């Protein structure tokens, strides 16, 4: 089957003019012969156009996926940039190690995790993925190979972490892992009825739990507005099995018809999901797989959104007026009738990221998936943009497919400083869209 180079959200639909596949980190692509802007492409799990390069060249790194060194005593791993987080878990979990920070899917490459400076449920403790990168090699289009670390080529280190793949090609990286005693997570699940209740639980959880996150019923209105389910957990301290998860058996074989996801089906799902968690508070010991990667249980789950795809919207707003801002966002969404059944809510901590353009910062983050329904979906996002803008918040480039260039430049005023480190041969559909004047 011919590989399709699209984003996970399948919107927008851009195509490269050329794909150059890499197998080893020692290869140097023929940059001088391309004559078009270049961008690395891993597993295509970015939601919008940050991983796309319309009419340009994609450097496919999916096969550049070899381990280089692993110090099992210190938990220090060096691997090629195309290695996925799943491949890392398969290697290190049996040896008592785990990823220090992980996003909601393990099907992302190390290069992608660095380029988007991904975060996870433990941001309030451990910061972003970039906080645990000790060094990497950056191949510039001149052929120069630079070792970048907090002390060596430190400006390029900061620009590349969260740098959207624009500073050159990350060929390999070294990350520091965290120890575990088993695959189990001691998990607590708590149903909450309002935003005030969420923030109260979150405040009481951060000191005791490494991982915290919540699902929100973004369709609920009136007295039910802001209700959801809070999830918190720690790696189990009891010795136990160290067996990684197997490949998922469930698979979505085709794009669903667009009528499957509609306001009625989403309302039914949200109501069912909220009330299915009985009792209102529970404790359970679970494998890390359903705790960190519930959506990975179904391969190609993005097909439930149909051929038109979906837009993921993720913002973070400062703690000031957080309840009022979130209430305003949820009210706009509920009234629009364009609901999301994947609404993730979390408080970020104040651990600073080393990345120059990194998205996470202290505040409250909300991530939502909307089926793409053309202008109606875009208008809803623009309404939400105005609220985020007014509150002093920002949007996440890795999830974005439509933010205006004006908003990007306002949200990330350091973008001009960052531009000095962009490799002249590299670009992306996202970068051209948001820097176009």
Short mmCIF file of C-alpha atoms in Angstrom, two decimals:
data_model
loop_
_atom_site.label_atom_id
_atom_site.label_comp_id
_atom_site.label_asym_id
_atom_site.label_seq_id
_atom_site.Cartn_x
_atom_site.Cartn_y
_atom_site.Cartn_z
CA UNK A 1 0.00 0.00 0.00
CA UNK A 2 1.27 3.46 -0.90
CA UNK A 3 2.01 5.50 2.20
CA UNK A 4 -0.12 8.62 2.55
CA UNK A 5 1.56 11.71 3.91
CA UNK A 6 -1.19 13.42 5.85
CA UNK A 7 -1.67 14.76 9.34
CA UNK A 8 -3.64 12.84 11.95
CA UNK A 9 -6.55 15.27 11.70
CA UNK A 10 -6.58 14.88 7.87
CA UNK A 11 -7.12 18.63 7.53
CA UNK A 12 -5.78 20.46 5.59
CA UNK A 13 -5.03 18.12 2.70
CA UNK A 14 -1.57 19.06 1.44
CA UNK A 15 0.73 16.95 -0.68
CA UNK A 16 4.52 17.02 -0.99
CA UNK A 17 6.14 17.23 -4.41
CA UNK A 18 8.80 14.70 -3.36
CA UNK A 19 9.45 12.26 -0.53
CA UNK A 20 13.02 11.28 0.38
CA UNK A 21 13.26 8.27 2.69
CA UNK A 22 16.03 8.01 5.25
CA UNK A 23 17.28 4.76 6.77
CA UNK A 24 20.30 5.74 8.87
CA UNK A 25 21.23 8.76 10.90
CA UNK A 26 24.57 8.89 9.10
CA UNK A 27 22.90 9.62 5.72
CA UNK A 28 22.95 13.16 4.41
CA UNK A 29 20.05 14.03 2.10
CA UNK A 30 21.03 15.82 -1.15
CA UNK A 31 19.71 19.18 0.02
CA UNK A 32 21.37 21.06 -2.84
CA UNK A 33 19.40 19.06 -5.41
CA UNK A 34 15.92 19.44 -3.94
CA UNK A 35 15.27 23.04 -4.97
CA UNK A 36 12.20 23.09 -2.71
CA UNK A 37 11.63 23.60 1.04
CA UNK A 38 12.36 20.53 3.15
CA UNK A 39 10.69 19.10 6.28
CA UNK A 40 11.13 15.91 8.31
CA UNK A 41 8.07 13.63 8.57
CA UNK A 42 7.86 10.85 11.15
CA UNK A 43 4.60 9.03 11.86
CA UNK A 44 2.26 11.90 10.94
CA UNK A 45 0.69 12.22 14.39
CA UNK A 46 0.65 16.02 14.44
CA UNK A 47 -2.96 17.05 14.01
CA UNK A 48 -2.72 20.03 11.66
CA UNK A 49 -0.22 21.22 9.07
CA UNK A 50 2.92 21.47 11.19
CA UNK A 51 4.04 18.10 9.73
CA UNK A 52 2.98 18.96 6.15
CA UNK A 53 4.98 20.62 3.41
CA UNK A 54 2.69 21.43 0.51
CA UNK A 55 4.55 21.09 -2.81
CA UNK A 56 7.82 20.75 -0.91
CA UNK A 57 10.05 17.82 0.09
CA UNK A 58 9.36 15.50 3.02
CA UNK A 59 12.23 13.62 4.62
CA UNK A 60 10.54 10.40 5.78
CA UNK A 61 12.31 9.35 8.99
CA UNK A 62 10.04 6.40 9.91
CA UNK A 63 12.72 3.86 8.93
CA UNK A 64 15.52 5.82 10.58
CA UNK A 65 14.55 3.98 13.74
CA UNK A 66 17.56 2.24 15.30
CA UNK A 67 18.76 2.22 18.87
CA UNK A 68 22.32 3.46 19.31
CA UNK A 69 23.09 3.00 23.03
CA UNK A 70 21.30 2.22 26.27
CA UNK A 71 22.84 2.59 29.71
CA UNK A 72 20.52 0.35 31.73
CA UNK A 73 22.19 1.41 34.98
CA UNK A 74 21.56 5.11 34.56
CA UNK A 75 18.48 4.98 32.30
CA UNK A 76 20.17 6.93 29.53
CA UNK A 77 18.97 6.06 26.01
CA UNK A 78 20.38 7.22 22.67
CA UNK A 79 18.38 6.44 19.52
CA UNK A 80 17.69 7.64 16.01
CA UNK A 81 15.03 10.30 15.61
CA UNK A 82 12.60 7.96 13.84
CA UNK A 83 12.33 5.61 16.83
CA UNK A 84 8.79 5.70 18.24
CA UNK A 85 7.88 5.97 21.90
CA UNK A 86 6.32 2.50 21.58
CA UNK A 87 9.64 1.05 20.43
CA UNK A 88 11.32 2.69 23.41
CA UNK A 89 8.77 1.24 25.84
CA UNK A 90 9.20 -2.22 24.32
CA UNK A 91 12.94 -1.96 24.98
CA UNK A 92 13.12 -0.27 28.36
CA UNK A 93 10.05 -1.40 30.33
CA UNK A 94 11.36 -4.99 30.79
CA UNK A 95 14.52 -3.39 32.22
CA UNK A 96 12.61 -1.28 34.74
CA UNK A 97 12.53 2.07 32.96
CA UNK A 98 9.81 4.30 31.54
CA UNK A 99 9.44 7.51 29.57
CA UNK A 100 9.87 10.59 31.79
CA UNK A 101 7.08 12.40 29.91
CA UNK A 102 4.63 10.91 27.43
CA UNK A 103 1.82 12.37 25.34
CA UNK A 104 -1.52 10.61 24.85
CA UNK A 105 -0.16 8.33 22.13
CA UNK A 106 3.01 6.24 21.94
CA UNK A 107 2.95 6.29 18.14
CA UNK A 108 5.09 9.42 17.82
CA UNK A 109 8.76 9.55 16.99
CA UNK A 110 11.46 10.92 19.25
CA UNK A 111 12.18 13.59 16.63
CA UNK A 112 8.51 14.62 16.60
CA UNK A 113 8.33 14.64 20.40
CA UNK A 114 11.29 17.06 20.49
CA UNK A 115 10.11 19.23 17.57
CA UNK A 116 6.72 19.75 19.24
CA UNK A 117 8.05 19.60 22.81
CA UNK A 118 5.18 17.34 23.81
CA UNK A 119 3.76 17.20 27.31
CA UNK A 120 1.83 14.69 29.37
CA UNK A 121 -0.21 14.20 32.49
CA UNK A 122 2.78 14.99 34.73
CA UNK A 123 3.62 18.47 33.44
CA UNK A 124 3.14 19.92 36.95
CA UNK A 125 6.01 17.68 38.13
CA UNK A 126 8.28 16.94 35.17
CA UNK A 127 7.64 19.68 32.60
CA UNK A 128 7.85 18.81 28.92
CA UNK A 129 9.62 16.07 26.96
CA UNK A 130 12.37 18.57 26.15
CA UNK A 131 13.25 18.86 29.85
CA UNK A 132 14.59 15.29 29.67
CA UNK A 133 16.58 15.53 26.44
CA UNK A 134 20.27 15.61 27.32
CA UNK A 135 21.60 16.10 23.78
CA UNK A 136 20.90 15.48 20.09
CA UNK A 137 22.59 15.78 16.72
CA UNK A 138 21.24 18.39 14.30
CA UNK A 139 22.02 18.09 10.58
CA UNK A 140 21.87 21.46 8.84
CA UNK A 141 21.31 21.76 5.10
CA UNK A 142 24.95 22.84 4.72
CA UNK A 143 25.91 19.29 5.70
CA UNK A 144 27.17 20.48 9.08
CA UNK A 145 26.40 18.12 11.98
CA UNK A 146 26.08 19.83 15.35
CA UNK A 147 25.83 18.27 18.80
CA UNK A 148 23.30 20.35 20.71
CA UNK A 149 22.82 20.25 24.49
CA UNK A 150 22.16 22.72 27.32
CA UNK A 151 25.92 23.52 27.26
CA UNK A 152 26.90 22.94 23.61
CA UNK A 153 25.30 24.94 20.79
CA UNK A 154 22.77 25.83 23.47
CA UNK A 155 20.90 28.40 21.35
CA UNK A 156 20.18 25.78 18.68
CA UNK A 157 19.25 23.33 21.45
CA UNK A 158 16.62 25.78 22.72
CA UNK A 159 15.42 26.65 19.23
CA UNK A 160 15.08 23.00 18.15
CA UNK A 161 13.09 21.86 21.20
CA UNK A 162 9.59 22.94 20.26
CA UNK A 163 11.04 24.34 17.03
CA UNK A 164 8.51 22.58 14.76
CA UNK A 165 11.22 20.78 12.80
CA UNK A 166 12.47 23.98 11.19
CA UNK A 167 16.04 24.25 12.49
CA UNK A 168 17.34 21.23 10.56
CA UNK A 169 17.09 17.44 10.75
CA UNK A 170 17.37 15.82 14.18
CA UNK A 171 19.26 12.60 13.42
CA UNK A 172 19.56 11.11 16.92
CA UNK A 173 18.74 12.11 20.45
CA UNK A 174 19.60 11.10 23.99
CA UNK A 175 16.96 11.10 26.72
CA UNK A 176 16.95 10.39 30.45
CA UNK A 177 14.37 7.80 31.51
CA UNK A 178 12.65 7.33 34.86
CA UNK A 179 12.72 4.06 36.88
CA UNK A 180 9.62 1.93 37.50
CA UNK A 181 9.04 -1.20 39.60
CA UNK A 182 6.17 -2.61 37.54
CA UNK A 183 3.88 -1.76 34.64
CA UNK A 184 1.11 -0.80 37.05
CA UNK A 185 -0.40 2.58 37.84
CA UNK A 186 -2.28 3.17 41.08
CA UNK A 187 -5.19 5.09 39.58
CA UNK A 188 -8.04 7.04 41.14
CA UNK A 189 -11.05 8.23 39.20
CA UNK A 190 -13.31 10.98 40.59
CA UNK A 191 -16.47 12.36 39.05
CA UNK A 192 -16.90 16.12 39.48
CA UNK A 193 -19.90 18.35 38.85
CA UNK A 194 -18.45 21.79 38.11
CA UNK A 195 -15.34 23.74 37.18
CA UNK A 196 -14.93 24.89 40.79
CA UNK A 197 -14.93 21.28 41.91
CA UNK A 198 -12.35 20.37 39.24
CA UNK A 199 -9.93 23.07 40.38
CA UNK A 200 -10.37 22.03 44.01
CA UNK A 201 -9.56 18.38 43.20
CA UNK A 202 -6.66 19.41 40.97
CA UNK A 203 -5.12 21.61 43.68
CA UNK A 204 -5.33 18.77 46.21
CA UNK A 205 -3.95 16.22 43.75
CA UNK A 206 -0.81 17.86 42.39
CA UNK A 207 1.29 17.28 45.51
CA UNK A 208 0.30 13.63 45.90
CA UNK A 209 0.00 12.43 42.32
CA UNK A 210 2.53 12.51 39.50
CA UNK A 211 -0.14 12.22 36.82
CA UNK A 212 -3.38 14.22 36.69
CA UNK A 213 -5.85 14.93 33.89
CA UNK A 214 -9.60 15.26 33.40
CA UNK A 215 -12.23 14.59 30.77
CA UNK A 216 -14.89 17.29 30.38
CA UNK A 217 -18.45 16.93 29.16
CA UNK A 218 -18.34 19.94 26.86
CA UNK A 219 -21.99 19.52 25.83
CA UNK A 220 -23.39 19.97 29.33
CA UNK A 221 -25.01 23.33 30.05
CA UNK A 222 -26.71 25.12 32.94
CA UNK A 223 -26.02 23.61 36.33
CA UNK A 224 -24.13 20.71 34.70
CA UNK A 225 -21.67 22.95 32.85
CA UNK A 226 -18.07 22.00 33.61
CA UNK A 227 -18.81 18.48 34.83
CA UNK A 228 -16.39 15.68 34.06
CA UNK A 229 -14.20 12.87 35.33
CA UNK A 230 -10.83 13.46 37.05
CA UNK A 231 -8.08 10.89 36.65
CA UNK A 232 -4.96 10.79 38.81
CA UNK A 233 -2.29 8.22 39.41
CA UNK A 234 1.23 7.21 40.40
CA UNK A 235 3.52 4.45 39.22
CA UNK A 236 3.04 1.55 41.64
CA UNK A 237 5.78 1.18 44.25
CA UNK A 238 5.19 -2.56 44.56
CA UNK A 239 7.45 -4.83 42.50
CA UNK A 240 5.52 -6.52 39.71
CA UNK A 241 5.57 -7.59 36.07
CA UNK A 242 7.49 -5.53 33.54
CA UNK A 243 5.70 -6.60 30.38
CA UNK A 244 4.99 -4.00 27.70
CA UNK A 245 1.62 -3.97 26.00
CA UNK A 246 0.96 -5.84 22.76
CA UNK A 247 -0.17 -4.36 19.47
CA UNK A 248 -3.86 -3.39 19.50
CA UNK A 249 -6.25 -5.78 17.79
CA UNK A 250 -9.05 -3.29 17.15
CA UNK A 251 -8.88 -1.41 13.88
CA UNK A 252 -11.07 1.12 12.07
CA UNK A 253 -10.89 -0.17 8.47
CA UNK A 254 -12.47 2.78 6.67
CA UNK A 255 -13.61 6.37 7.06
CA UNK A 256 -16.96 6.55 8.83
CA UNK A 257 -19.85 8.33 7.10
CA UNK A 258 -20.10 11.92 8.32
CA UNK A 259 -23.56 11.41 9.87
CA UNK A 260 -22.19 9.01 12.51
CA UNK A 261 -20.80 11.86 14.59
CA UNK A 262 -23.59 14.34 15.15
CA UNK A 263 -24.84 16.41 18.12
CA UNK A 264 -27.20 13.63 19.21
CA UNK A 265 -24.60 10.84 19.15
CA UNK A 266 -22.05 13.05 20.92
CA UNK A 267 -24.55 14.08 23.59
CA UNK A 268 -25.39 10.43 24.16
CA UNK A 269 -21.70 9.53 24.41
CA UNK A 270 -20.88 12.35 26.81
CA UNK A 271 -23.82 11.57 29.09
CA UNK A 272 -23.03 7.85 29.05
CA UNK A 273 -19.33 8.42 29.75
CA UNK A 274 -20.05 10.76 32.66
CA UNK A 275 -22.44 8.39 34.40
CA UNK A 276 -20.63 5.15 33.56
CA UNK A 277 -18.05 5.95 36.22
CA UNK A 278 -19.81 4.63 39.27
CA UNK A 279 -19.19 4.92 42.10
CA UNK A 280 -18.33 8.61 41.86
CA UNK A 281 -14.90 7.84 43.29
CA UNK A 282 -12.87 4.69 42.70
CA UNK A 283 -9.35 3.28 43.00
CA UNK A 284 -7.87 0.69 40.69
CA UNK A 285 -4.47 -0.73 39.81
CA UNK A 286 -4.14 -0.72 36.02
CA UNK A 287 -1.52 -1.40 33.36
CA UNK A 288 0.06 1.81 32.08
CA UNK A 289 -1.47 1.24 28.62
CA UNK A 290 -5.12 2.23 29.30
CA UNK A 291 -3.98 4.97 31.69
CA UNK A 292 -1.62 6.75 29.29
CA UNK A 293 -2.77 5.55 25.86
CA UNK A 294 -6.51 4.76 25.84
CA UNK A 295 -6.94 5.81 22.21
CA UNK A 296 -4.04 3.64 21.04
CA UNK A 297 -6.28 0.62 21.73
CA UNK A 298 -7.93 1.27 18.36
CA UNK A 299 -5.66 1.67 15.34
CA UNK A 300 -6.64 4.46 12.93
CA UNK A 301 -9.27 5.83 15.32
CA UNK A 302 -9.09 9.11 13.41
CA UNK A 303 -11.22 7.48 10.69
CA UNK A 304 -14.35 7.82 12.85
CA UNK A 305 -14.31 11.49 11.82
CA UNK A 306 -14.80 10.58 8.18
CA UNK A 307 -13.01 11.78 5.08
CA UNK A 308 -13.22 15.44 6.01
CA UNK A 309 -11.23 14.77 9.17
CA UNK A 310 -11.26 16.84 12.31
CA UNK A 311 -9.69 19.83 13.95
CA UNK A 312 -8.03 19.59 17.31
CA UNK A 313 -8.08 22.78 19.30
CA UNK A 314 -5.75 23.15 22.28
CA UNK A 315 -5.20 26.30 24.26
CA UNK A 316 -3.65 27.26 27.56
CA UNK A 317 -4.81 30.28 29.54
CA UNK A 318 -3.19 31.87 32.60
CA UNK A 319 -4.50 30.98 36.07
CA UNK A 320 -6.05 34.43 36.46
CA UNK A 321 -9.83 34.26 35.91
CA UNK A 322 -9.44 30.63 34.88
CA UNK A 323 -12.95 29.61 35.95
CA UNK A 324 -14.61 32.48 34.09
CA UNK A 325 -12.54 31.92 30.93
CA UNK A 326 -13.22 28.17 30.84
CA UNK A 327 -16.91 28.76 31.55
CA UNK A 328 -17.02 31.17 28.61
CA UNK A 329 -15.29 28.68 26.29
CA UNK A 330 -17.57 25.82 27.31
CA UNK A 331 -20.67 27.99 26.90
CA UNK A 332 -19.64 28.97 23.36
CA UNK A 333 -19.02 25.32 22.46
CA UNK A 334 -22.27 24.06 23.99
CA UNK A 335 -24.34 26.75 22.25
CA UNK A 336 -22.69 26.05 18.89
CA UNK A 337 -24.02 22.49 18.86
CA UNK A 338 -20.63 21.38 17.48
CA UNK A 339 -19.53 19.21 20.29
CA UNK A 340 -16.34 17.36 21.04
CA UNK A 341 -16.35 14.02 22.79
CA UNK A 342 -12.62 14.11 23.39
CA UNK A 343 -12.28 17.08 25.73
CA UNK A 344 -9.15 16.96 27.87
CA UNK A 345 -8.61 19.38 30.72
CA UNK A 346 -5.50 19.87 32.87
CA UNK A 347 -3.54 22.37 34.90
CA UNK A 348 0.05 22.91 33.76
CA UNK A 349 2.69 23.57 36.40
CA UNK A 350 5.46 26.15 36.40
CA UNK A 351 8.33 23.89 35.26
CA UNK A 352 10.02 25.92 32.52
CA UNK A 353 10.64 24.25 29.17
CA UNK A 354 14.03 24.65 27.51
CA UNK A 355 12.26 25.25 24.18
CA UNK A 356 12.20 28.73 22.66
CA UNK A 357 8.74 28.24 21.10
CA UNK A 358 7.32 25.69 23.55
CA UNK A 359 3.60 25.78 24.16
CA UNK A 360 3.18 24.60 27.78
CA UNK A 361 3.28 27.25 30.48
CA UNK A 362 1.64 27.70 33.86
CA UNK A 363 -2.11 27.76 33.45
CA UNK A 364 -5.07 25.68 32.41
CA UNK A 365 -5.10 23.76 29.16
CA UNK A 366 -8.14 22.52 27.25
CA UNK A 367 -7.89 20.20 24.21
CA UNK A 368 -10.89 19.38 22.01
CA UNK A 369 -11.59 17.46 18.81
CA UNK A 370 -14.21 18.86 16.44
CA UNK A 371 -15.38 17.03 13.30
CA UNK A 372 -14.46 19.29 10.41
CA UNK A 373 -17.65 20.78 9.01
CA UNK A 374 -16.21 23.59 6.95
CA UNK A 375 -16.98 27.23 7.72
CA UNK A 376 -19.16 26.41 10.72
CA UNK A 377 -16.24 24.70 12.49
CA UNK A 378 -13.84 27.47 11.57
CA UNK A 379 -16.24 30.14 12.89
CA UNK A 380 -16.52 28.32 16.22
CA UNK A 381 -12.72 28.16 16.50
CA UNK A 382 -12.47 31.88 15.75
CA UNK A 383 -14.95 32.61 18.54
CA UNK A 384 -12.79 30.57 20.90
CA UNK A 385 -9.64 32.31 19.63
CA UNK A 386 -11.10 35.66 20.70
CA UNK A 387 -11.71 34.38 24.24
CA UNK A 388 -8.22 32.88 24.51
CA UNK A 389 -6.66 36.04 23.11
CA UNK A 390 -8.54 38.25 25.57
CA UNK A 391 -7.47 36.03 28.46
CA UNK A 392 -3.77 36.21 27.50
CA UNK A 393 -3.63 32.57 26.47
CA UNK A 394 -2.02 30.84 23.47
CA UNK A 395 -2.80 27.99 21.03
CA UNK A 396 -0.65 24.88 20.46
CA UNK A 397 1.01 24.88 16.99
CA UNK A 398 1.36 21.05 16.97
CA UNK A 399 -2.44 20.75 17.07
CA UNK A 400 -3.26 23.69 14.86
CA UNK A 401 -4.58 23.78 11.28
CA UNK A 402 -6.14 27.23 11.04
CA UNK A 403 -4.88 29.84 13.54
CA UNK A 404 -4.24 33.19 11.88
CA UNK A 405 -0.74 34.47 11.34
CA UNK A 406 -1.62 37.55 13.37
CA UNK A 407 -2.61 35.41 16.34
CA UNK A 408 0.50 33.22 16.07
CA UNK A 409 2.78 36.25 16.07
CA UNK A 410 0.89 37.69 19.06
CA UNK A 411 0.94 34.40 20.99
CA UNK A 412 4.63 33.78 20.26
CA UNK A 413 6.34 37.20 20.10
CA UNK A 414 9.69 35.39 20.30
CA UNK A 415 9.06 33.98 16.81
CA UNK A 416 11.33 36.60 15.20
CA UNK A 417 14.21 35.64 17.47
CA UNK A 418 13.47 31.99 16.72
CA UNK A 419 13.51 32.72 12.98
CA UNK A 420 17.26 33.37 13.13
CA UNK A 421 17.78 29.67 13.84
CA UNK A 422 15.50 28.33 11.10
CA UNK A 423 17.52 26.44 8.51
CA UNK A 424 17.10 28.27 5.16
CA UNK A 425 16.26 25.00 3.38
CA UNK A 426 13.53 24.01 5.87
CA UNK A 427 9.91 25.11 5.98
CA UNK A 428 6.39 23.72 6.50
CA UNK A 429 2.84 24.46 5.47
CA UNK A 430 2.24 25.74 9.01
CA UNK A 431 5.26 28.04 9.06
CA UNK A 432 4.45 29.62 5.70
CA UNK A 433 0.84 30.12 6.80
CA UNK A 434 1.56 31.87 10.09
CA UNK A 435 4.55 33.96 9.03
CA UNK A 436 2.98 35.19 5.82
CA UNK A 437 2.39 38.93 6.11
#
